[in-house]
Amino acid sequence: MIRITDIYKSYQIGKNTLPVLKGIDFNVDKGEMVSIMGSSGSGKSTLLNIIGILDEADRGTYNLDGIEVKNLNEKIAAKYRNQFLGFIFQSFNLINYKTALDNVALPLYYQGVSRKKREEKALFYLDKVGLSNWAKHVPSELSGGQKQRVAIARALASDPKVLLADEPTGALDTKTSYGVMELLQQINDEGKTVIIVTHEPDIAAMTKRNVELKDGLIISDKIIEPVRATLYV
Amino acid sequence: MNSLFHRDLWVEILSSLKSNGARTFVTAFGVFWGIFIMVLLLSAASGFETGIKSKFKGIATNSIFIWTQKTSLEYKGMPRNRWYHFDIQDAQAIKDNIKGLRIVSPQNNFTTEIKHITKEGSFKVEGNAPEFLGQKALKLTQGRFINQKDIDQKRKIAIIGWGLIDELYEKGEDVIGSFIKIKGVNFKVVGVFKDTSINGQKNIRAQQNVHIPFNTFSQVFNFGDRVNYFFITADDDQSATELKNKIITLLQTRHKINPKDKRAIGNFDLNEQFEKFNMLFATLKIVSFFVGIMILISGVIGISNIMLIVIKERTKEIGIRRALGATPMVIKKQIILESVFLTILSGMAGVSFASLILFFVNLKIDSMDPVDLMILNPIINLPTLFTIFIILVFFGLLAGLIPANKAVKMKPINAIRTE
């Protein structure tokens, strides 16, 4: 699904060049649930952004489900993000003046799906995350966990190939975090590829594969037996 | 999706405008105010024009009036301070020699005793040609005006001003068909007129004139060939002012007047006066537009400014939208449309509010006597409204362009990271 070969990325900070990724090889197959761990500054978020076509590597190749991601213009990048990728953020990033339903429907709007179909689909995914009763509520009326569930529904709405979650539980308490992880595990069980960036070991333990980054390099990559979040909820 | 009028696009635009209701309102006010002032100014200018022009209504404005005065220079053996007269052959000579004139009508007049049965008074009598009716703002309220047969047969008929009826007739007495004595000569009354020009309405004497055929006047009152006045109207595609000098030169030659003698031929150039008014109105309009546009520009800059702030505040939202698959085009389109929509909406609100005010002003004006007013019917017409609309769209586009470009300049990842 994801083939990343020898990727380099550095940021320009003033006159200094700060290397963030120093030659990463990273592959993810369909149906995997991968956690990327690492302290801050290790380059884990940058890697996720490159996978998410929100950022571009300086060097190296990135192949997403057979498509070469390189020198894309913004229009095509937007199209790929919309069709292939679903994003989940630490701070949820819902649009605060839109209802849960409209938030979930937004990726479909950018796909040009008709209004009726959009709402149908959005409602389906809201139901999947257990929030169909909250469809008409705006984010400020929802709890943190609910917001993240709406965000997950939104990420799923366009039926992407890969779900990318950047610290999805970073702003949530433990119990709520496990609830969110339960949902993500469930989604993965249905065959969706999930990549999670986290620095919480208990969250990482709930994935099937742990990748650890340090100073822009992968220092460990191991398959583990995931802890089912259901046990804690 | 690509359609400008797609419902979803407008739902998006409206919801993002609504999410900042107070600010949207304050922003819109600048444009609202600019358009409001522009419409009021333009309407005032147009009302002023209508008001002034109404005072010329019915008058052939492309006209000059000329009359004889004393000569002031010697010429070809003729002394200065000489009195001379135009003659009826001049009318034909002017028509033959100068192209582009529609009417050359001679007039003689004097003030004399007019009597009907027992009532009498001193009033002005004019000998006129039939064409005179089209040059002055005279409206026949009864009967007819002078016709060519009256001229040819030198009929003794008269058309009297309605102001004379009270002076000479008993209440309920028939006017048409009755006889009046002008300087002792009987004339049959065949028509009654009303002077509808502003001067005429204000001046009761103007409503008490008597018009009789020019030829009859000359014969009955012993004027011979003599003509005291010419009322000359040029064709619509000609300017009476430009033909004036040719006419004067011709008359100077015919009456042995020194070409340098400016005083011998008196003239009043109505066309020139009217053109001056037209210039004034055109200037007023330009000034109104200019002032309006200037105020509008400050409003539009306001919109552009606020859009920039909105973009900045919505940087994160725009980043999210782009992460979800919004192309830069979609984002740009939405911002520009928001700006255009806001500009048009507030502009049209300005137009509506100005129209409301104008409605009440018009109510007030309608209840007043138009004779005393310099302003009549101040309204904004459709072509002007259309122009304003185009200007609004244009300025709206302009105001949205910079913010729109700025909005998509930042990388989505950086946009999402802003707090």
XYZ file of C-alpha atoms in Angstrom:
652
model
C 0.000 0.000 0.000
C 2.736 2.435 1.005
C 6.283 2.129 -0.352
C 8.697 4.714 0.976
C 12.334 4.486 -0.060
C 15.233 6.510 1.272
C 13.363 9.664 2.118
C 15.143 12.803 3.261
C 13.530 15.935 4.558
C 14.980 19.015 6.149
C 13.517 22.342 7.208
C 15.012 25.727 6.741
C 15.004 27.618 10.007
C 16.531 31.003 9.444
C 19.956 30.379 7.978
C 20.217 26.889 9.417
C 19.071 23.721 7.773
C 17.472 21.312 10.211
C 17.446 17.741 8.922
C 14.328 15.962 10.121
C 14.253 12.754 8.123
C 17.573 11.238 7.218
C 16.870 8.355 4.921
C 13.710 6.498 5.821
C 12.611 3.238 4.239
C 9.107 2.382 5.290
C 6.516 0.056 3.829
C 2.962 -0.528 4.927
C 0.770 -3.260 3.510
C -2.947 -3.231 3.116
C -4.824 -3.937 6.328
C -1.965 -3.084 8.625
C -2.362 -1.000 11.771
C 0.930 0.732 12.399
C 1.960 3.044 15.204
C 4.840 5.455 14.714
C 6.484 6.322 17.991
C 9.201 8.710 18.910
C 10.002 11.696 21.048
C 9.178 15.131 19.765
C 11.564 16.149 17.026
C 12.129 12.571 15.979
C 10.418 13.266 12.663
C 7.343 11.132 13.158
C 4.837 13.847 12.306
C 6.871 14.885 9.276
C 6.819 11.311 8.049
C 3.068 11.192 8.511
C 2.655 14.496 6.640
C 4.695 13.168 3.750
C 2.563 10.042 3.687
C -0.470 12.328 3.829
C 0.774 14.395 0.850
C 0.584 17.445 3.090
C 4.323 17.780 2.788
C 6.856 16.667 0.219
C 10.175 14.931 0.736
C 13.381 16.540 -0.475
C 14.679 13.225 -1.744
C 13.518 9.647 -2.061
C 10.439 8.017 -3.516
C 6.948 7.558 -2.242
C 4.554 5.162 -3.879
C 0.961 5.149 -2.693
C -0.959 2.103 -3.860
C 0.917 2.020 -7.135
C 0.873 5.775 -7.686
C 4.107 7.701 -7.679
C 3.726 10.736 -5.419
C 6.166 13.278 -6.708
C 6.100 16.929 -7.774
C 2.356 17.030 -7.566
C 0.654 20.321 -8.126
C -1.785 21.379 -5.450
C -4.794 20.415 -7.483
C -3.727 16.799 -7.903
C -2.400 16.666 -4.342
C -5.815 17.775 -3.127
C -7.465 15.137 -5.267
C -5.206 12.363 -3.930
C -5.711 13.470 -0.336
C -9.405 13.465 -0.901
C -9.600 10.052 -2.547
C -6.815 8.047 -0.917
C -6.324 9.463 2.541
C -8.335 10.132 5.664
C -6.911 12.439 8.308
C -7.444 12.389 12.036
C -5.799 15.141 14.059
C -4.917 15.598 17.694
C -7.060 18.736 17.964
C -9.885 17.169 15.911
C -9.915 20.079 13.440
C -13.613 20.088 12.902
C -15.100 23.184 11.335
C -16.783 24.743 14.313
C -19.744 26.381 12.611
C -20.758 23.235 10.778
C -22.878 20.455 12.234
C -21.368 17.025 12.799
C -23.183 15.812 9.708
C -21.850 18.660 7.530
C -18.337 18.103 8.849
C -18.453 14.454 7.921
C -19.924 15.310 4.525
C -17.212 17.844 3.668
C -14.767 15.479 1.896
C -17.706 14.233 -0.165
C -18.601 17.811 -1.005
C -15.133 18.280 -2.448
C -15.632 15.088 -4.421
C -18.715 16.619 -5.972
C -21.104 14.077 -4.498
C -24.710 15.232 -4.616
C -26.184 16.697 -1.485
C -28.618 13.900 -0.842
C -26.036 11.141 -1.289
C -23.589 13.087 0.839
C -25.929 13.303 3.771
C -26.853 9.656 3.406
C -23.211 8.579 3.489
C -22.287 11.004 6.253
C -25.105 9.713 8.381
C -23.963 6.150 7.737
C -20.476 6.908 9.034
C -21.795 8.937 11.967
C -23.865 5.901 12.854
C -20.727 3.770 12.551
C -18.986 5.890 15.203
C -22.140 5.847 17.309
C -23.108 9.492 16.905
C -26.089 9.429 14.568
C -28.136 11.125 17.285
C -25.700 14.023 17.306
C -25.798 14.709 13.580
C -27.322 18.146 13.922
C -25.036 19.322 16.705
C -22.107 21.674 16.176
C -18.688 20.661 17.595
C -18.970 23.000 20.593
C -21.895 20.912 21.812
C -19.851 17.705 21.721
C -17.371 16.236 24.173
C -13.731 15.653 23.197
C -14.293 11.981 22.542
C -17.358 12.709 20.465
C -15.463 15.307 18.454
C -12.758 12.784 17.661
C -15.375 10.262 16.633
C -16.887 12.822 14.268
C -13.392 13.431 12.910
C -12.941 9.670 12.397
C -16.294 9.498 10.620
C -15.141 12.385 8.429
C -11.864 10.604 7.664
C -13.826 7.514 6.669
C -16.437 9.358 4.633
C -14.542 9.309 1.348
C -13.642 5.623 1.880
C -9.890 6.265 1.760
C -7.179 3.632 1.280
C -5.280 4.756 4.367
C -6.342 6.397 7.614
C -3.680 8.726 9.028
C -4.007 9.715 12.670
C -1.663 12.270 14.223
C -1.789 11.830 18.006
C -5.496 10.996 17.839
C -5.716 10.561 21.611
C -3.348 13.360 22.553
C -6.121 15.646 23.734
C -8.252 13.000 25.401
C -8.307 11.362 28.832
C -7.350 7.698 29.117
C -10.838 6.270 29.096
C -11.920 8.300 26.116
C -8.622 7.483 24.412
C -9.318 3.788 24.695
C -12.776 4.354 23.305
C -11.273 6.021 20.269
C -8.715 3.267 19.913
C -11.451 0.661 20.107
C -13.125 2.381 17.191
C -9.886 2.516 15.205
C -9.229 -1.153 15.888
C -12.709 -1.962 14.730
C -12.137 -0.007 11.521
C -8.860 -1.843 11.008
C -10.634 -5.141 11.599
C -12.805 -4.294 8.603
C -9.662 -4.110 6.477
C -8.771 -0.435 6.489
C -5.068 0.441 6.695
C -4.409 2.661 9.728
C -1.265 4.594 10.615
C -1.125 6.270 14.001
C 1.506 8.672 15.264
C 1.664 8.646 19.042
C 4.074 8.967 21.901
C 1.906 7.025 24.321
C 3.128 3.421 24.752
C -0.306 2.117 25.772
C -1.804 3.482 22.570
C 1.030 2.024 20.511
C 0.431 -1.321 22.195
C -3.025 -1.384 20.689
C -1.631 -1.442 17.140
C -0.257 -4.438 15.253
C 3.142 -2.978 14.476
C 5.391 -0.522 16.279
C 7.806 1.683 14.393
C 10.125 3.852 16.449
C 11.849 6.921 15.110
C 14.776 8.724 16.589
C 16.594 11.683 15.093
C 15.116 11.107 11.686
C 15.861 7.418 11.445
C 13.859 4.273 12.130
C 15.516 2.563 15.064
C 13.062 -0.283 15.533
C 10.206 -1.872 13.617
C 8.438 -4.839 15.150
C 5.211 -6.737 14.773
C 3.327 -7.096 18.050
C 0.170 -8.745 19.262
C -2.213 -5.827 19.757
C -3.955 -5.253 23.054
C -7.667 -5.035 22.426
C -8.988 -1.692 23.647
C -12.330 -3.333 24.383
C -10.780 -4.819 27.494
C -10.392 -1.409 29.030
C -13.638 0.192 28.050
C -19.516 21.580 -8.473
C -18.157 23.997 -11.047
C -21.335 25.907 -11.406
C -21.373 29.355 -9.886
C -24.936 28.889 -8.786
C -24.655 25.479 -7.263
C -26.645 25.328 -4.085
C -23.870 23.689 -2.077
C -21.403 26.421 -2.915
C -23.802 29.053 -1.653
C -24.634 27.082 1.435
C -20.891 27.048 2.124
C -20.557 30.778 1.478
C -23.583 31.729 3.528
C -22.599 29.563 6.456
C -19.094 30.993 6.563
C -20.472 34.541 6.360
C -23.037 33.742 9.018
C -20.352 32.328 11.280
C -18.990 35.861 11.524
C -22.267 37.715 11.573
C -21.264 40.889 13.392
C -18.093 41.313 11.431
C -19.813 40.605 8.159
C -22.265 43.351 9.015
C -19.645 45.923 9.950
C -17.639 45.110 6.844
C -20.645 45.376 4.641
C -21.491 48.757 6.094
C -18.601 50.481 4.325
C -19.844 49.462 0.915
C -23.436 50.038 1.966
C -22.571 53.592 2.914
C -20.579 54.260 -0.264
C -23.385 53.101 -2.504
C -25.970 54.883 -0.381
C -24.168 58.210 -0.819
C -23.509 57.562 -4.484
C -27.164 56.837 -5.203
C -28.310 59.897 -3.247
C -25.820 62.128 -5.046
C -26.707 60.770 -8.472
C -30.394 61.063 -7.730
C -30.000 64.608 -6.505
C -28.081 65.457 -9.666
C -30.740 63.816 -11.799
C -33.519 65.516 -9.823
C -31.809 68.848 -10.240
C -31.548 68.220 -13.959
C -35.204 67.237 -14.242
C -36.163 70.261 -12.177
C -34.240 72.740 -14.276
C -35.183 71.133 -17.553
C -38.842 71.184 -16.607
C -38.540 74.929 -16.740
C -37.671 74.590 -20.415
C -40.372 72.057 -21.089
C -42.290 72.602 -24.324
C -39.816 75.191 -25.498
C -37.719 74.447 -28.568
C -34.405 74.888 -26.778
C -32.258 74.661 -29.894
C -33.311 78.205 -30.709
C -32.092 81.767 -30.882
C -34.137 84.966 -30.758
C -32.940 88.021 -32.610
C -34.199 91.575 -32.729
C -33.134 94.983 -34.019
C -31.320 97.616 -32.015
C -29.609 100.868 -32.880
C -26.407 100.556 -34.944
C -23.267 101.533 -33.076
C -20.831 101.891 -35.992
C -20.836 103.749 -39.296
C -20.836 101.645 -42.410
C -21.041 102.271 -46.155
C -22.112 105.854 -45.706
C -24.674 105.015 -43.085
C -24.406 106.908 -39.822
C -24.132 105.324 -36.424
C -27.082 105.307 -34.013
C -29.304 104.462 -36.927
C -32.594 102.619 -36.370
C -33.345 99.976 -38.938
C -35.836 97.125 -39.278
C -35.782 93.548 -40.342
C -38.211 92.780 -43.098
C -40.257 89.774 -44.095
C -37.870 89.025 -46.966
C -35.207 88.353 -44.356
C -37.128 85.271 -43.240
C -36.934 83.770 -46.718
C -33.313 84.865 -47.127
C -32.318 83.162 -43.865
C -34.112 79.981 -44.847
C -32.558 79.988 -48.327
C -28.994 80.771 -47.323
C -28.529 78.902 -44.108
C -29.011 75.164 -44.076
C -30.078 73.283 -40.986
C -32.816 75.559 -39.729
C -36.185 74.101 -38.922
C -38.264 77.172 -38.199
C -37.744 80.853 -38.925
C -40.763 82.644 -37.570
C -41.156 86.412 -37.571
C -42.968 88.313 -34.877
C -44.218 91.802 -34.273
C -45.900 92.870 -31.117
C -47.172 95.787 -29.143
C -49.263 96.453 -26.118
C -52.625 97.945 -26.810
C -56.252 98.303 -25.735
C -58.321 95.161 -26.025
C -62.057 95.262 -25.522
C -64.830 92.699 -25.334
C -68.345 94.170 -25.144
C -67.942 96.377 -22.088
C -64.792 95.062 -20.465
C -61.414 96.271 -21.583
C -57.754 96.448 -20.658
C -54.255 96.951 -21.984
C -52.600 93.747 -23.137
C -49.852 92.508 -25.397
C -50.721 91.478 -28.920
C -48.332 89.331 -30.964
C -48.422 88.746 -34.709
C -47.096 85.234 -35.151
C -46.541 82.508 -37.723
C -48.247 79.108 -37.299
C -44.878 77.504 -36.483
C -44.548 79.664 -33.389
C -46.684 77.151 -31.478
C -43.832 74.619 -31.674
C -41.241 77.026 -30.372
C -42.868 78.236 -27.211
C -44.440 76.217 -24.446
C -47.984 77.047 -25.435
C -50.754 74.585 -24.823
C -54.115 75.055 -26.481
C -56.910 74.532 -23.985
C -59.675 75.354 -26.449
C -59.978 75.783 -30.233
C -56.954 76.026 -32.482
C -53.833 78.044 -33.183
C -53.013 80.189 -36.243
C -52.837 78.177 -39.495
C -51.439 78.873 -42.959
C -54.848 79.910 -44.329
C -55.096 82.588 -41.644
C -51.747 83.891 -42.831
C -52.542 83.692 -46.539
C -55.972 85.280 -46.237
C -54.930 87.688 -43.487
C -57.878 86.565 -41.426
C -58.808 88.585 -38.380
C -58.704 85.796 -35.833
C -57.180 85.720 -32.369
C -55.954 83.123 -29.898
C -56.124 84.525 -26.393
C -54.373 83.559 -23.182
C -56.586 81.939 -20.543
C -55.694 84.781 -18.213
C -57.696 87.104 -20.403
C -60.964 85.248 -19.940
C -61.411 86.549 -16.416
C -60.509 90.051 -17.545
C -62.772 90.344 -20.566
C -65.580 87.818 -20.232
C -68.526 87.208 -17.935
C -68.666 83.942 -16.070
C -69.893 81.079 -18.262
C -69.745 83.132 -21.432
C -68.593 81.312 -24.597
C -65.123 82.422 -25.595
C -64.676 80.572 -28.881
C -66.535 82.374 -31.629
C -66.780 85.615 -29.681
C -65.248 88.873 -30.898
C -62.699 91.132 -29.295
C -61.637 94.608 -30.401
C -57.914 95.119 -30.754
C -57.135 98.800 -31.178
C -60.694 99.165 -32.388
C -60.540 96.322 -34.944
C -62.740 93.248 -34.513
C -61.046 89.851 -34.211
C -62.807 86.516 -33.895
C -61.485 84.353 -31.047
C -60.703 80.846 -32.354
C -58.545 79.476 -29.534
C -57.430 79.755 -25.936
C -53.888 78.884 -24.832
C -52.024 78.375 -21.650
C -48.346 79.235 -21.311
C -46.926 76.160 -19.640
C -43.360 77.368 -19.332
C -42.173 78.090 -15.839
C -41.961 81.784 -16.625
C -45.469 81.727 -17.982
C -46.861 79.930 -14.970
C -45.330 82.416 -12.612
C -46.240 85.452 -14.648
C -49.943 86.200 -15.103
C -49.159 88.706 -17.885
C -47.809 85.878 -19.998
C -51.219 84.229 -19.740
C -52.939 87.375 -21.016
C -51.280 87.689 -24.404
C -53.178 87.636 -27.666
C -51.810 85.908 -30.753
C -53.011 86.951 -34.191
C -51.705 85.960 -37.668
C -48.466 87.732 -38.541
C -49.713 88.996 -41.905
C -52.935 90.272 -40.378
C -50.915 92.150 -37.765
C -48.718 93.759 -40.435
C -51.653 94.869 -42.544
C -54.133 95.947 -39.884
C -51.616 97.816 -37.780
C -49.598 99.236 -40.679
C -46.300 97.472 -40.089
C -45.750 96.903 -43.797
C -42.769 94.609 -44.421
C -41.270 95.338 -41.057
C -40.279 92.524 -38.650
C -39.126 93.236 -35.115
C -38.221 89.708 -33.968
C -37.171 86.446 -35.441
C -37.557 83.198 -33.519
C -35.235 80.714 -35.170
C -35.056 77.031 -34.347
C -32.370 74.767 -35.780
C -32.793 71.151 -36.855
C -32.244 68.600 -34.111
C -28.896 67.531 -35.543
C -27.692 71.131 -35.756
C -26.662 73.612 -33.108
C -28.457 76.930 -33.220
C -25.443 78.471 -31.542
C -23.172 77.427 -34.380
C -25.579 78.800 -37.003
C -26.107 82.044 -35.123
C -23.081 83.843 -36.565
C -24.022 82.913 -40.115
C -27.513 84.325 -39.562
C -26.158 87.532 -38.052
C -23.622 87.981 -40.862
C -26.378 87.516 -43.420
C -28.592 90.097 -41.724
C -25.672 92.520 -41.394
C -25.063 92.324 -45.118
C -28.744 92.748 -45.907
C -29.124 95.803 -43.689
C -25.762 97.499 -44.323
C -24.515 96.985 -40.816
C -20.814 97.130 -40.027
C -19.605 93.537 -39.541
C -17.830 94.748 -36.407
C -21.025 96.180 -34.970
C -21.922 93.867 -32.129
C -24.827 95.908 -30.848
C -26.986 96.383 -33.918
C -28.520 92.939 -33.815
C -29.758 91.920 -30.430
C -29.886 88.220 -29.795
C -30.634 85.703 -27.122
C -29.136 82.260 -27.553
C -31.433 79.853 -25.732
C -29.454 76.905 -27.047
C -26.258 78.200 -25.505
C -27.971 78.675 -22.154
C -29.407 75.224 -22.399
C -26.047 73.730 -23.353
C -24.516 75.420 -20.334
C -27.090 73.673 -18.184
C -26.332 70.402 -19.897
C -22.658 70.901 -19.180
C -23.472 71.696 -15.589
C -25.538 68.548 -15.233
C -22.938 66.407 -16.913
C -20.333 67.827 -14.535
C -22.601 67.236 -11.570
C -23.099 63.636 -12.619
C -19.388 63.059 -13.039
C -18.672 64.630 -9.665
C -21.387 62.535 -8.011
C -20.020 59.382 -9.580
C -16.499 60.299 -8.624
C -17.344 61.073 -5.019
C -19.476 57.931 -4.830
C -16.717 55.765 -6.274
C -14.190 57.257 -3.875
C -16.363 56.445 -0.884
C -17.084 53.066 -2.393
C -13.384 52.355 -2.771
C -12.808 52.980 0.907
C -15.648 50.572 1.599
C -14.148 48.009 -0.738
C -10.736 48.372 0.850
C -12.531 47.689 4.111
C -13.952 44.501 2.670
C -10.586 43.438 1.320
C -9.006 44.189 4.681
C -11.547 42.256 6.659
C -11.369 39.384 4.205
C -7.632 39.300 4.848
C -8.248 39.099 8.581
C -10.929 36.489 8.040
C -8.495 34.482 5.936
C -5.916 34.748 8.663
C -8.388 33.630 11.270
C -9.573 30.873 9.043
C -6.079 29.767 8.043
C -6.540 26.584 10.016
C -9.989 25.952 8.612
C -8.661 26.439 5.102
C -5.828 24.037 5.916
C -8.335 21.459 7.109
C -10.434 21.905 4.012
C -7.395 21.380 1.846
C -6.398 18.280 3.813
C -9.899 17.019 3.116
C -9.433 17.550 -0.593
C -10.336 21.144 -1.387
C -8.267 22.330 -4.352
C -6.794 25.832 -4.287
C -9.299 26.783 -6.986
C -12.215 25.766 -4.789
C -10.855 27.765 -1.861
C -10.135 30.804 -4.021
C -13.523 30.612 -5.649
C -15.243 30.522 -2.318
C -13.333 33.513 -0.930
C -13.806 35.604 -4.046
C -17.478 34.737 -4.182
C -17.842 35.592 -0.513
C -16.303 38.955 -1.216
C -18.395 39.597 -4.326
C -21.519 38.402 -2.596
C -20.864 40.610 0.415
C -20.116 43.595 -1.806
C -23.217 43.140 -3.927
C -25.436 42.433 -0.960
C -24.302 45.476 0.968
C -24.301 47.593 -2.184
C -27.842 46.591 -3.011
C -28.837 47.249 0.594
C -27.376 50.725 0.103
C -29.387 51.164 -3.081
C -32.546 49.989 -1.336
C -32.073 52.264 1.638
C -31.306 55.222 -0.615
C -34.399 54.386 -2.675
C -36.503 54.351 0.470
C -35.236 57.796 1.414
C -35.805 59.017 -2.130
C -39.337 57.648 -1.964
C -40.109 59.882 1.003
C -38.317 62.831 -0.551
C -40.419 62.350 -3.670
C -43.595 62.191 -1.613
C -42.642 65.537 -0.098
C -41.723 67.032 -3.448
C -44.934 65.854 -5.065
C -46.912 67.695 -2.430
C -45.158 70.937 -3.288
C -45.712 73.320 -6.190
C -43.273 72.288 -8.937
C -42.994 75.891 -10.088
C -40.977 76.849 -7.023
C -38.749 73.767 -7.042
C -35.272 73.397 -8.430
C -35.433 69.642 -7.909
C -38.012 67.360 -9.442
C -38.361 63.603 -9.245
C -34.903 62.693 -7.936
C -34.561 59.042 -8.935
C -31.900 56.616 -9.937
C -32.521 55.060 -13.321
C -32.005 51.464 -14.379
C -28.904 51.939 -16.558
C -27.192 53.723 -13.677
C -28.228 50.949 -11.318
C -26.825 48.429 -13.746
C -23.557 50.359 -13.902
C -23.421 50.396 -10.108
C -24.035 46.663 -10.075
C -21.177 46.058 -12.510
C -18.920 48.291 -10.414
C -19.885 46.314 -7.315
C -19.083 42.997 -8.961
C -15.791 44.366 -10.179
C -14.805 45.821 -6.814
C -15.985 42.677 -5.054
C -13.697 40.622 -7.289
C -10.857 42.994 -6.644
C -11.434 42.929 -2.897
C -11.465 39.132 -2.838
C -8.477 38.563 -5.086
C -5.658 39.401 -2.688
C -7.141 37.501 0.275
C -7.938 34.544 -1.982
C -4.370 34.315 -3.227
C -3.061 34.686 0.269
C -5.338 31.940 1.503
C -3.880 29.302 -0.793
C -0.294 30.478 -0.600
C 0.372 28.763 2.703
C 1.045 25.028 2.650
C -1.900 23.123 4.051
C 0.300 21.512 6.688
C 1.430 24.883 8.013
C -2.122 26.151 7.868
C -3.371 23.261 9.964
C -0.635 23.825 12.528
C -1.598 27.462 13.186
C -3.621 27.947 16.295
